[in-house]
Amino acid sequence: MRSALTLLLAASPALAALKELWWNITYVEDANPDGLQPRRVVGVNGTWPPPPMDINQDDLLIVHAHNSLDKAATLHHHGMFFNSTSWFDGAQGVTQCTSHLPPPTYTFNYPTPTSGIPPNQSFDYVVPVNTSGQWGTYWTHAHASGEYVDGLRTPFVIHATNEPHAYDDEYTVVLGDWYHDQHEVLLAQFINVANPGGAEPVPDSGLMYFAQNGSYLPPIPGRDVDPVTSAVGFNENATLPFQPGKTYRLRIVNTSAFAAFFFWIDGHEMQIIEADGTDVEPYVTDLISVTVAQRYSILVTARNDTSSNWAIHANMDSDMFDTIPPALNPNVTSSITYAAGAPLTDSGFIDAYHDVADLSLVPLEVIPLPAADRTIELEVSFDTLTDGTNHAMFNLLTYNMPTVPSLFSQMSLGANASDPTAYGPYSFVLEHNEVVDIVLKNGDAGKHPFHMHGHKFQLVGRAEDYTSDDPTLNPPLVEGQANPMRRDTVQVPSMNSVTLRIVADNPGSWFFHCHIEWHLEVGLAVVFIEAPQQAQERNAIPQVAFDQCKMQGIPTVGNAAGFVDDPDDLKGLPAGPFPQKLGWRPKGIWAMTGCVLTAVIGMLTVTWYALGGFISDEEMEHEARVEQEQKDRRRGKLFSVFKTSRRAS
Ligand SMILES: *[C@@H]1O[C@H](CO)[C@@H](O)[C@H](O)[C@H]1NC(C)=O
Ligand SMILES: *[C@@H]1O[C@H](CO)[C@@H](O)[C@H](O)[C@H]1NC(C)=O
Ligand SMILES: *[C@@H]1O[C@H](CO)[C@@H](O)[C@H](O)[C@H]1NC(C)=O
Ligand SMILES: *[C@@H]1O[C@H](CO)[C@@H](O)[C@H](O)[C@H]1NC(C)=O
Ligand SMILES: *[C@@H]1O[C@H](CO)[C@@H](O)[C@H](O)[C@H]1NC(C)=O
Ligand SMILES: *[C@@H]1O[C@H](CO)[C@@H](O)[C@H](O)[C@H]1NC(C)=O
Ligand SMILES: *[C@@H]1O[C@H](CO)[C@@H](O)[C@H](O)[C@H]1NC(C)=O
Ligand SMILES: *[C@@H]1O[C@H](CO)[C@@H](O)[C@H](O)[C@H]1NC(C)=O
Ligand SMILES: *[C@@H]1O[C@H](CO)[C@@H](O)[C@H](O)[C@H]1NC(C)=O
Ligand SMILES: *[C@@H]1O[C@H](CO)[C@@H](O)[C@H](O)[C@H]1NC(C)=O
Ligand SMILES: *[C@@H]1O[C@H](CO)[C@@H](O)[C@H](O)[C@H]1NC(C)=O
């Protein structure tokens, strides 16, 4: 850790602002942000939520993280490039250690990798904001053991040196889904033969809370809130003070594990000015859809009259929820306060939801589309696999973390580091400065937010149905675009494809995955190994990273399976489960995620698997048909709603 810092300091003699944070990652007992159920959460220095990060573009940020949990932890500064320093990216198994030994607290038979920063150890994350050319709205979250679902997540705001947009003041709006159970309990239920359809855990509530200048806004005075989180106002107890005549920037961050939100403010207009750290020309909208891990900034002009306060809405998109528990209120409301005691105007319902047409956003900084050298197609599917559990796949393969984290293979394999086989079957090696199209095809019935580490991609095109011959549904790519939208997280609805173009100009190992935590955990991920030779030349992995791997018995040299002599020998590399029979499912559209399994079918399936038997193809097909029909019915409902939809202008 010290070595990395000295290196950076030595590289540039002039001292710009150095911002250091000391984070002691701890459990916090009895936090109750939704006012419904106290639970243990993962926080910082004994408080929850973890402190919001707020820094300037010319700062160098160092987060000194100490892990006081009984399992490994990492921090991922989502969206930051870590150009040539991917060992600070915090992706467990890719850039930080991983181990396949289940931690002692796990009681189920799933090889959940542990590791990252081991218990009682520290790791200093150097976030080179002042050299990355990045500003805007980001977030920081754990990238290990599902800890972000348990609360280790916070907004990360970088103020631009030359802010292109004019506003008087700003607030950060944090949205997130919330579970009453611990992540590991939910995960054990999710990856389970009793859940062959892969129904994801449904959140128990949604949370909305606000931050400004690195602090959270307190509850509305007089509200009698839970003592553990009493410093922060949540939902109906949170409010944004507005003054007439002022224009506010609201930075909206979606920290969900599963649920997307639709966001709007009664009585006020919204203009989008930033998405995922890319400043855009103002885009007027009535509603913002923020999928997991996406960020938007909006400008909101205050009203001139103070006779009323106004409701802020964040409605969870329950479309992906397998069942909607009667107790769940998916619609969270906070408020804008002009005058304490003024009545609240809450117009409540909205006719229809719609997504932000992100391809229509226009970046302020013009970057034309370069020509692509190579195309990589990734098709998403979900299925009940050979072990009876439901998994996600890219191109019919489910991701497993390698024995040696990909970055450590990349750095240690010498000339063999360009051999794609060395990293296991879920990896792609990219040449330095190669221009790559990633064509993401969503063959699943659910919508998925995909995130690429170490890059912003250009959104080159979208198809509504990638299997169609109809050019309106499956249009050809338009080359030579003057300035396509760039972002780091993209939502891909069912049967849609999107084409993402990146320039492989960031040597390192970069994770590409679905940001729905449950889907990452069932393998919806691949790794891009970028510019191996250049990465080796710039290699400065801090010694502490090797030490912490060693402490946990994790090898740091060799290919994915830890072999040094033969890069293609993958003996012992974790793999599978596998599809029961390849080619069984036409077009892969009977995906079994997020699906409604009737209780009866669920029970029967449990019995079948409990008896150790497999379901026959006919039975499986019948089950899939029933599910698909139910899904179609739900979709039909949705589409009829869409017909009345007001489109964003
Ligand atoms: C970034 O900040 C660090 C720490 O203050 C400083 O040493 C370095 O010179 C800065 N780099 C640039 C390019 O400003
Ligand atoms: C956490 O506690 C340490 C030690 O008391 C302190 O130095 C640090 O500033 C605290 N960090 C935060 C974010 O409160
Ligand atoms: C971190 O917090 C734990 C639990 O509160 C405490 O025991 C420990 O001393 C703290 N460590 C540091 C480095 O602040
Ligand atoms: C962490 O350190 C404390 C005090 O040194 C020790 O009691 C505890 O067992 C350690 N925890 C782990 C998980 O190693
Ligand atoms: C936040 O910081 C800005 C500029 O640093 C300042 O103008 C504003 O008053 C601060 N707001 C609060 C609530 O402290
Ligand atoms: C808001 O405060 C009231 C008490 O004034 C409390 O009953 C309720 O649970 C709080 N809501 C949240 C989301 O904390
Ligand atoms: C947050 O992301 C989840 C998952 O994609 C989504 O369901 C939810 O609507 C998003 N929230 C907002 C406000 O967009
Ligand atoms: C507020 O009043 C000013 C001056 O009368 C006017 O220019 C402005 O458009 C009004 N703003 C809003 C949001 O109504
Ligand atoms: C949540 O809001 C949506 C859209 O206004 C509405 O259709 C739905 O009935 C609401 N749900 C609840 C439980 O209030
Ligand atoms: C990384 O840095 C190189 C210069 O060293 C630059 O050409 C490249 O564009 C940067 N890539 C990213 C993703 O920041
Ligand atoms: C590359 O792999 C071959 C075996 O395929 C091995 O003989 C050679 O030593 C390796 N080269 C390096 C630089 O590790």
PDB file of N, CA and C and ligand atoms in Angstrom, residues 32-36 207 222-226 233-237, ligand 6:
ATOM      1  N   ASN A  32     -32.549   0.255  11.141  1.00  0.00           N
ATOM      2  CA  ASN A  32     -33.952   0.103  10.725  1.00  0.00           C
ATOM      3  C   ASN A  32     -34.370   1.252   9.807  1.00  0.00           C
ATOM      4  N   PRO A  33     -33.734   1.384   8.658  1.00  0.00           N
ATOM      5  CA  PRO A  33     -33.988   2.560   7.829  1.00  0.00           C
ATOM      6  C   PRO A  33     -35.407   2.638   7.276  1.00  0.00           C
ATOM      7  N   ASP A  34     -36.054   1.497   7.053  1.00  0.00           N
ATOM      8  CA  ASP A  34     -37.423   1.571   6.509  1.00  0.00           C
ATOM      9  C   ASP A  34     -38.476   1.618   7.610  1.00  0.00           C
ATOM     10  N   GLY A  35     -38.011   1.607   8.861  1.00  0.00           N
ATOM     11  CA  GLY A  35     -38.956   1.717   9.975  1.00  0.00           C
ATOM     12  C   GLY A  35     -39.802   0.474  10.153  1.00  0.00           C
ATOM     13  N   LEU A  36     -39.443  -0.607   9.474  1.00  0.00           N
ATOM     14  CA  LEU A  36     -40.275  -1.804   9.522  1.00  0.00           C
ATOM     15  C   LEU A  36     -39.625  -2.954  10.286  1.00  0.00           C
ATOM     16  N   LEU A 207     -35.747   2.399  -0.451  1.00  0.00           N
ATOM     17  CA  LEU A 207     -35.253   3.497   0.381  1.00  0.00           C
ATOM     18  C   LEU A 207     -34.894   4.687  -0.488  1.00  0.00           C
ATOM     19  N   GLY A 222     -38.836  16.490  14.509  1.00  0.00           N
ATOM     20  CA  GLY A 222     -40.062  16.026  15.176  1.00  0.00           C
ATOM     21  C   GLY A 222     -40.416  14.595  14.860  1.00  0.00           C
ATOM     22  N   ARG A 223     -39.810  14.024  13.814  1.00  0.00           N
ATOM     23  CA  ARG A 223     -40.117  12.617  13.520  1.00  0.00           C
ATOM     24  C   ARG A 223     -39.370  11.742  14.525  1.00  0.00           C
ATOM     25  N   ASP A 224     -40.068  10.760  15.018  1.00  0.00           N
ATOM     26  CA  ASP A 224     -39.527   9.901  16.058  1.00  0.00           C
ATOM     27  C   ASP A 224     -38.942   8.666  15.376  1.00  0.00           C
ATOM     28  N   VAL A 225     -37.665   8.775  14.982  1.00  0.00           N
ATOM     29  CA  VAL A 225     -37.109   7.696  14.180  1.00  0.00           C
ATOM     30  C   VAL A 225     -36.204   6.780  14.992  1.00  0.00           C
ATOM     31  N   ASP A 226     -35.868   5.657  14.336  1.00  0.00           N
ATOM     32  CA  ASP A 226     -35.041   4.636  14.955  1.00  0.00           C
ATOM     33  C   ASP A 226     -33.693   5.199  15.401  1.00  0.00           C
ATOM     34  N   GLY A 233     -32.496  10.977   7.427  1.00  0.00           N
ATOM     35  CA  GLY A 233     -33.923  10.876   7.133  1.00  0.00           C
ATOM     36  C   GLY A 233     -34.146   9.911   5.979  1.00  0.00           C
ATOM     37  N   PHE A 234     -35.104   9.004   6.135  1.00  0.00           N
ATOM     38  CA  PHE A 234     -35.423   8.066   5.060  1.00  0.00           C
ATOM     39  C   PHE A 234     -36.877   8.246   4.629  1.00  0.00           C
ATOM     40  N   ASN A 235     -37.102   8.114   3.339  1.00  0.00           N
ATOM     41  CA  ASN A 235     -38.443   8.067   2.757  1.00  0.00           C
ATOM     42  C   ASN A 235     -39.309   9.238   3.235  1.00  0.00           C
ATOM     43  N   GLU A 236     -40.445   8.942   3.829  1.00  0.00           N
ATOM     44  CA  GLU A 236     -41.369  10.033   4.192  1.00  0.00           C
ATOM     45  C   GLU A 236     -40.783  10.969   5.248  1.00  0.00           C
ATOM     46  N   ASN A 237     -39.708  10.529   5.902  1.00  0.00           N
ATOM     47  CA  ASN A 237     -39.087  11.393   6.906  1.00  0.00           C
ATOM     48  C   ASN A 237     -37.904  12.183   6.357  1.00  0.00           C
TER      49      ASN A 237
HETATM   50  C1  LIG B   6     -40.860   8.062   9.889  1.00  0.00           C
HETATM   51  O1  LIG B   6     -41.107   8.511  11.200  1.00  0.00           O
HETATM   52  C2  LIG B   6     -42.198   7.882  11.853  1.00  0.00           C
HETATM   53  C3  LIG B   6     -42.303   8.469  13.255  1.00  0.00           C
HETATM   54  O2  LIG B   6     -42.396   9.848  13.202  1.00  0.00           O
HETATM   55  C4  LIG B   6     -41.963   6.396  11.953  1.00  0.00           C
HETATM   56  O3  LIG B   6     -43.107   5.778  12.494  1.00  0.00           O
HETATM   57  C5  LIG B   6     -41.700   5.826  10.579  1.00  0.00           C
HETATM   58  O4  LIG B   6     -41.353   4.467  10.685  1.00  0.00           O
HETATM   59  C6  LIG B   6     -40.550   6.593   9.930  1.00  0.00           C
HETATM   60  N1  LIG B   6     -40.365   6.083   8.582  1.00  0.00           N
HETATM   61  C7  LIG B   6     -39.176   5.626   8.152  1.00  0.00           C
HETATM   62  C8  LIG B   6     -39.090   5.196   6.731  1.00  0.00           C
HETATM   63  O5  LIG B   6     -38.210   5.579   8.877  1.00  0.00           O
END
